[in-house]
GROMACS .gro file of C-alpha atoms in nm:
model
   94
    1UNK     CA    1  -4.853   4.273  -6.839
    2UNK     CA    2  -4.707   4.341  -7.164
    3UNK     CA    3  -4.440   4.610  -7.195
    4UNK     CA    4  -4.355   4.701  -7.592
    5UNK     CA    5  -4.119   4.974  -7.766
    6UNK     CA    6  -4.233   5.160  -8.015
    7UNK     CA    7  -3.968   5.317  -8.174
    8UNK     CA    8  -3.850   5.677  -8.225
    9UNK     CA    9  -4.014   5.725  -8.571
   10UNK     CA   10  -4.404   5.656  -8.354
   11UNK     CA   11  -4.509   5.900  -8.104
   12UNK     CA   12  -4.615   5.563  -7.893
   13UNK     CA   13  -4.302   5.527  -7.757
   14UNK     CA   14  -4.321   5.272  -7.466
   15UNK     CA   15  -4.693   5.133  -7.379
   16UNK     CA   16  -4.785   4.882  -7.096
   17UNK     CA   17  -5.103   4.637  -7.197
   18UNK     CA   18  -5.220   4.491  -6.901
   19UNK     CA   19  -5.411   4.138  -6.993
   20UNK     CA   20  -5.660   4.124  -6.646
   21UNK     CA   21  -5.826   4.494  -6.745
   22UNK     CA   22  -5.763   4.503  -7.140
   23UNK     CA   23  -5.612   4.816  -7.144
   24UNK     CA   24  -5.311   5.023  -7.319
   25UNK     CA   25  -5.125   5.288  -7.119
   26UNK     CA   26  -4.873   5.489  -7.287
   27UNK     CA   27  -4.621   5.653  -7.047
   28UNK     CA   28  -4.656   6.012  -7.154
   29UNK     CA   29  -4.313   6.097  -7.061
   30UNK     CA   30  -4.144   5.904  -7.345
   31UNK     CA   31  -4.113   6.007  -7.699
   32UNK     CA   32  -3.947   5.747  -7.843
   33UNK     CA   33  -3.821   5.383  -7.696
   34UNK     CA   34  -3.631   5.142  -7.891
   35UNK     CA   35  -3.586   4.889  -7.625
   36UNK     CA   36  -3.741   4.778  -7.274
   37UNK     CA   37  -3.609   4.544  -7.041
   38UNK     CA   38  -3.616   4.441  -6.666
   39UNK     CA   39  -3.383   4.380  -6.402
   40UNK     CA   40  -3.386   4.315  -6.005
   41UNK     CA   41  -3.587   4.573  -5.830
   42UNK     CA   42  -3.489   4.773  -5.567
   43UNK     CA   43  -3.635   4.491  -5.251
   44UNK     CA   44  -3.756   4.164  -5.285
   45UNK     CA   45  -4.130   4.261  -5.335
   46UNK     CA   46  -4.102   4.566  -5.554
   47UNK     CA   47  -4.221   4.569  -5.909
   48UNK     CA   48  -3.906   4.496  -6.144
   49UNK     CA   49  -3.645   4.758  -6.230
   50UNK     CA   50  -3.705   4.898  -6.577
   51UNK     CA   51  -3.453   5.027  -6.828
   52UNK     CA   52  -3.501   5.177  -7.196
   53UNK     CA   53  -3.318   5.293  -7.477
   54UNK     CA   54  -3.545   5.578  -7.572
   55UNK     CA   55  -3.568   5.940  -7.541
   56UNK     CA   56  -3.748   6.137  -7.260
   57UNK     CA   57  -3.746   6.524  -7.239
   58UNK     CA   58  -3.572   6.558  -7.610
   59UNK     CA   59  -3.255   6.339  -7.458
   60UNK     CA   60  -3.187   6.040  -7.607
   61UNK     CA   61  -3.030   5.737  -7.355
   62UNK     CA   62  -3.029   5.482  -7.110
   63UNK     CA   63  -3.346   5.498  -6.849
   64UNK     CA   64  -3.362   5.311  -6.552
   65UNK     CA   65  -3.747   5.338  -6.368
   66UNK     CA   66  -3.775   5.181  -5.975
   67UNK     CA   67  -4.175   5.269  -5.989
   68UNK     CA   68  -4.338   5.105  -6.272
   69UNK     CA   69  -4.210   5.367  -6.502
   70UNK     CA   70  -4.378   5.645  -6.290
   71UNK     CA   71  -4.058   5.854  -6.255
   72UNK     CA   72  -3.713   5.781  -6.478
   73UNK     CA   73  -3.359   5.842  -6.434
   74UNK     CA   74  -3.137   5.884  -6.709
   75UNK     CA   75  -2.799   5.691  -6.618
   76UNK     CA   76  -2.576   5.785  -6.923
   77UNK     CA   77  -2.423   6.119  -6.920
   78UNK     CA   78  -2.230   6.311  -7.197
   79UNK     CA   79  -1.915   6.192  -6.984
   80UNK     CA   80  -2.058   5.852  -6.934
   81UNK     CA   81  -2.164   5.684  -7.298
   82UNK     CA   82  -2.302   5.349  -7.313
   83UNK     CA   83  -2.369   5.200  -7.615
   84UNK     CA   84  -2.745   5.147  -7.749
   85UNK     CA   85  -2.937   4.868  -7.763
   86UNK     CA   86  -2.745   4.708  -8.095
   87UNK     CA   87  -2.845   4.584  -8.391
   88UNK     CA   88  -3.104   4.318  -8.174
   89UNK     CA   89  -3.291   4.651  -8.041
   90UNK     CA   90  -3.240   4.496  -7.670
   91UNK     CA   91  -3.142   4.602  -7.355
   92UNK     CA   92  -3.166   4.425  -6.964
   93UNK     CA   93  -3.048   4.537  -6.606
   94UNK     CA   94  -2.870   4.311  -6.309
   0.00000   0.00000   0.00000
């Protein structure tokens, strides 16, 4: 599997290409993604957590995803502000 960003200025926003079946998925709920990266999932044999920069819903922020990026939860808040991804367009979990 390949996971790329698309940016905010495409309506792509994040897509998954998975080599084995040759196909493109675009996760619907995303607008716009400037970075994707992984982290530790939530047990030993689940799939990778996944976080974005992007926007979801018309909100701009920080994403995390525990299901293959079936269902997202946005963990910056007006009160909480994290910084983007930076000038490198990059962002990873622990």
């Amino acid at each position: 599997e390949v996971w790329g960003a698309y940016g905010f200025g495409s309506n792509a926003g994040l897509l998954q290409y998975s080599v084995p079946e040759k196909s493109v998925v675009t996760c619907a709920k995303i607008t716009g993604c400037e970075a994707v990266g992984f982290g530790k999932g939530i047990s030993e044999t689940a799939y990778p957590a996944m976080y974005i920069y992007g926007k979801i819903e018309g909100k701009e922020g920080i994403y995390r995803s525990v299901d293959k990026g079936s269902t997202w939860l946005q963990i910056n808040d007006e009160n909480t502000q994290f910084a983007g991804p930076g000038n490198g367009l990059q962002i990873v979990g622990s």
